[in-house]
Amino acid sequence: MLKLNRISLTQRAGIFATATGMMIVLFLHFPFDGYRNKELVVTRYAIESCPEPVDPRKDGIGAVVAEIDVVKRCPDQKEWQYLPFSQWESEAPVFRIFTKASTAAIALTFIGILGAIWVWLFRQFGIDKSTLQDR
């Protein structure tokens, strides 16, 4: 009876290459600084011009006070709305091609599929010793 032996050296090389490729893509995407997953959307327009609201995540408490002042003085309503996942962007990618989170996820999936195909193609079969009997 045939069964899969342990992982061969060729399969180990494929697993190593797959893991290395995935780590490289993750580094090039660089999700460690966070994501741009919100955008400012105008919900009601003002008649006169108003200053732009500031993102409170970036400028701290001073931005919150400035935002409250803008809301008091201007009837223009702007809100931060969450973007769909396909439009999320990394704050500081190493390469621009990996800016979008969906692009990095597709690249990671592709590399994982290639690695799985590699391991499957180079599997080795052997003889199961438990089925052999002394004759």
mmCIF file of C-alpha atoms in Angstrom:
data_model
loop_
_atom_site.group_PDB
_atom_site.id
_atom_site.type_symbol
_atom_site.label_atom_id
_atom_site.label_comp_id
_atom_site.label_asym_id
_atom_site.label_seq_id
_atom_site.Cartn_x
_atom_site.Cartn_y
_atom_site.Cartn_z
ATOM 1 C CA MET A 1 0.000 0.000 0.000
ATOM 2 C CA LEU A 2 1.290 3.473 -0.879
ATOM 3 C CA LYS A 3 1.346 6.353 1.610
ATOM 4 C CA LEU A 4 2.955 9.758 1.812
ATOM 5 C CA ASN A 5 6.405 9.743 3.352
ATOM 6 C CA ARG A 6 7.786 12.597 5.359
ATOM 7 C CA ILE A 7 8.239 15.991 3.734
ATOM 8 C CA SER A 8 11.043 15.822 1.180
ATOM 9 C CA LEU A 9 13.860 18.335 0.807
ATOM 10 C CA THR A 10 12.248 19.737 -2.348
ATOM 11 C CA GLN A 11 8.979 20.273 -0.486
ATOM 12 C CA ARG A 12 10.811 21.943 2.382
ATOM 13 C CA ALA A 13 12.483 24.315 -0.064
ATOM 14 C CA GLY A 14 9.048 25.154 -1.508
ATOM 15 C CA ILE A 15 7.588 25.779 1.949
ATOM 16 C CA PHE A 16 10.553 27.997 2.832
ATOM 17 C CA ALA A 17 10.238 29.945 -0.433
ATOM 18 C CA THR A 18 6.498 30.380 0.121
ATOM 19 C CA ALA A 19 6.935 31.648 3.676
ATOM 20 C CA THR A 20 9.753 33.972 2.597
ATOM 21 C CA GLY A 21 7.681 35.344 -0.301
ATOM 22 C CA MET A 22 4.735 35.986 2.004
ATOM 23 C CA MET A 23 6.930 37.820 4.509
ATOM 24 C CA ILE A 24 8.398 39.959 1.727
ATOM 25 C CA VAL A 25 4.926 40.913 0.456
ATOM 26 C CA LEU A 26 3.850 41.760 4.017
ATOM 27 C CA PHE A 27 6.942 43.927 4.483
ATOM 28 C CA LEU A 28 6.381 45.713 1.155
ATOM 29 C CA HIS A 29 2.739 46.372 2.112
ATOM 30 C CA PHE A 30 3.839 47.495 5.611
ATOM 31 C CA PRO A 31 0.540 47.383 7.543
ATOM 32 C CA PHE A 32 2.278 48.268 10.814
ATOM 33 C CA ASP A 33 1.565 52.024 10.509
ATOM 34 C CA GLY A 34 -2.166 51.432 10.121
ATOM 35 C CA TYR A 35 -4.643 51.874 7.294
ATOM 36 C CA ARG A 36 -6.528 54.703 5.656
ATOM 37 C CA ASN A 37 -9.967 53.189 6.012
ATOM 38 C CA LYS A 38 -12.044 56.352 6.395
ATOM 39 C CA GLU A 39 -12.714 59.341 4.188
ATOM 40 C CA LEU A 40 -14.326 62.708 4.764
ATOM 41 C CA VAL A 41 -17.731 62.929 3.110
ATOM 42 C CA VAL A 42 -19.870 66.064 2.835
ATOM 43 C CA THR A 43 -23.365 65.339 4.078
ATOM 44 C CA ARG A 44 -24.694 68.932 3.912
ATOM 45 C CA TYR A 45 -23.145 71.864 2.023
ATOM 46 C CA ALA A 46 -22.530 75.295 3.569
ATOM 47 C CA ILE A 47 -23.469 78.522 1.823
ATOM 48 C CA GLU A 48 -20.191 80.232 2.754
ATOM 49 C CA SER A 49 -16.709 78.697 2.703
ATOM 50 C CA CYS A 50 -15.562 76.921 5.844
ATOM 51 C CA PRO A 51 -12.179 75.538 6.914
ATOM 52 C CA GLU A 52 -11.554 71.826 6.377
ATOM 53 C CA PRO A 53 -12.092 69.580 9.410
ATOM 54 C CA VAL A 54 -8.996 67.891 10.826
ATOM 55 C CA ASP A 55 -8.658 64.163 11.484
ATOM 56 C CA PRO A 56 -8.575 63.880 15.307
ATOM 57 C CA ARG A 57 -6.522 60.657 15.113
ATOM 58 C CA LYS A 58 -3.494 62.518 13.762
ATOM 59 C CA ASP A 59 -3.428 65.823 15.672
ATOM 60 C CA GLY A 60 -4.781 64.878 19.085
ATOM 61 C CA ILE A 61 -6.865 67.029 21.424
ATOM 62 C CA GLY A 62 -6.096 70.280 19.584
ATOM 63 C CA ALA A 63 -7.749 68.847 16.490
ATOM 64 C CA VAL A 64 -10.828 67.894 18.501
ATOM 65 C CA VAL A 65 -11.181 71.463 19.809
ATOM 66 C CA ALA A 66 -10.660 72.858 16.282
ATOM 67 C CA GLU A 67 -13.268 70.430 14.942
ATOM 68 C CA ILE A 68 -15.815 71.560 17.520
ATOM 69 C CA ASP A 69 -15.117 75.211 16.580
ATOM 70 C CA VAL A 70 -15.607 74.438 12.873
ATOM 71 C CA VAL A 71 -18.905 72.658 13.554
ATOM 72 C CA LYS A 72 -20.158 75.639 15.598
ATOM 73 C CA ARG A 73 -19.248 78.255 12.966
ATOM 74 C CA CYS A 74 -20.187 76.405 9.782
ATOM 75 C CA PRO A 75 -23.450 74.790 8.791
ATOM 76 C CA ASP A 76 -21.516 72.536 6.380
ATOM 77 C CA GLN A 77 -21.614 68.983 7.665
ATOM 78 C CA LYS A 78 -18.744 66.613 6.946
ATOM 79 C CA GLU A 79 -18.411 63.165 8.440
ATOM 80 C CA TRP A 80 -15.775 60.454 8.479
ATOM 81 C CA GLN A 81 -17.230 57.373 6.803
ATOM 82 C CA TYR A 82 -15.637 53.938 6.632
ATOM 83 C CA LEU A 83 -14.506 52.691 3.236
ATOM 84 C CA PRO A 84 -15.115 49.157 1.937
ATOM 85 C CA PHE A 85 -12.174 46.763 2.403
ATOM 86 C CA SER A 86 -11.292 46.957 -1.300
ATOM 87 C CA GLN A 87 -10.385 50.647 -0.839
ATOM 88 C CA TRP A 88 -8.315 50.364 2.360
ATOM 89 C CA GLU A 89 -4.749 51.626 1.919
ATOM 90 C CA SER A 90 -1.625 51.161 3.990
ATOM 91 C CA GLU A 91 -0.290 54.380 5.523
ATOM 92 C CA ALA A 92 3.353 53.782 4.589
ATOM 93 C CA PRO A 93 3.892 51.029 1.987
ATOM 94 C CA VAL A 94 7.432 50.371 0.772
ATOM 95 C CA PHE A 95 6.201 50.003 -2.837
ATOM 96 C CA ARG A 96 3.131 51.828 -4.146
ATOM 97 C CA ILE A 97 1.836 48.713 -5.911
ATOM 98 C CA PHE A 98 1.170 47.157 -2.483
ATOM 99 C CA THR A 99 -0.684 50.205 -1.103
ATOM 100 C CA LYS A 100 -4.144 48.628 -1.194
ATOM 101 C CA ALA A 101 -4.896 45.934 1.375
ATOM 102 C CA SER A 102 -6.809 43.934 -1.237
ATOM 103 C CA THR A 103 -3.770 43.854 -3.559
ATOM 104 C CA ALA A 104 -1.565 42.535 -0.750
ATOM 105 C CA ALA A 105 -4.211 39.942 0.190
ATOM 106 C CA ILE A 106 -4.433 38.751 -3.423
ATOM 107 C CA ALA A 107 -0.626 38.516 -3.659
ATOM 108 C CA LEU A 108 -0.456 36.538 -0.390
ATOM 109 C CA THR A 109 -3.200 34.177 -1.577
ATOM 110 C CA PHE A 110 -1.445 33.636 -4.914
ATOM 111 C CA ILE A 111 1.876 32.864 -3.216
ATOM 112 C CA GLY A 112 0.120 30.473 -0.808
ATOM 113 C CA ILE A 113 -1.565 28.645 -3.701
ATOM 114 C CA LEU A 114 1.758 28.348 -5.549
ATOM 115 C CA GLY A 115 3.366 26.933 -2.399
ATOM 116 C CA ALA A 116 0.563 24.409 -1.923
ATOM 117 C CA ILE A 117 0.846 23.304 -5.568
ATOM 118 C CA TRP A 118 4.625 22.952 -5.143
ATOM 119 C CA VAL A 119 4.225 20.741 -2.062
ATOM 120 C CA TRP A 120 1.543 18.653 -3.781
ATOM 121 C CA LEU A 121 3.558 18.194 -6.993
ATOM 122 C CA PHE A 122 6.692 17.030 -5.205
ATOM 123 C CA ARG A 123 5.051 14.624 -2.782
ATOM 124 C CA GLN A 124 6.692 11.230 -2.493
ATOM 125 C CA PHE A 125 5.108 7.859 -2.114
ATOM 126 C CA GLY A 126 6.607 4.894 -0.354
ATOM 127 C CA ILE A 127 5.668 1.405 0.709
ATOM 128 C CA ASP A 128 3.796 1.078 3.970
ATOM 129 C CA LYS A 129 5.908 -1.344 6.007
ATOM 130 C CA SER A 130 2.985 -2.469 8.141
ATOM 131 C CA THR A 131 1.419 -4.212 5.133
ATOM 132 C CA LEU A 132 4.537 -6.279 4.429
ATOM 133 C CA GLN A 133 4.593 -9.683 6.025
ATOM 134 C CA ASP A 134 7.293 -12.275 6.266
ATOM 135 C CA ARG A 135 6.495 -14.952 3.761
#
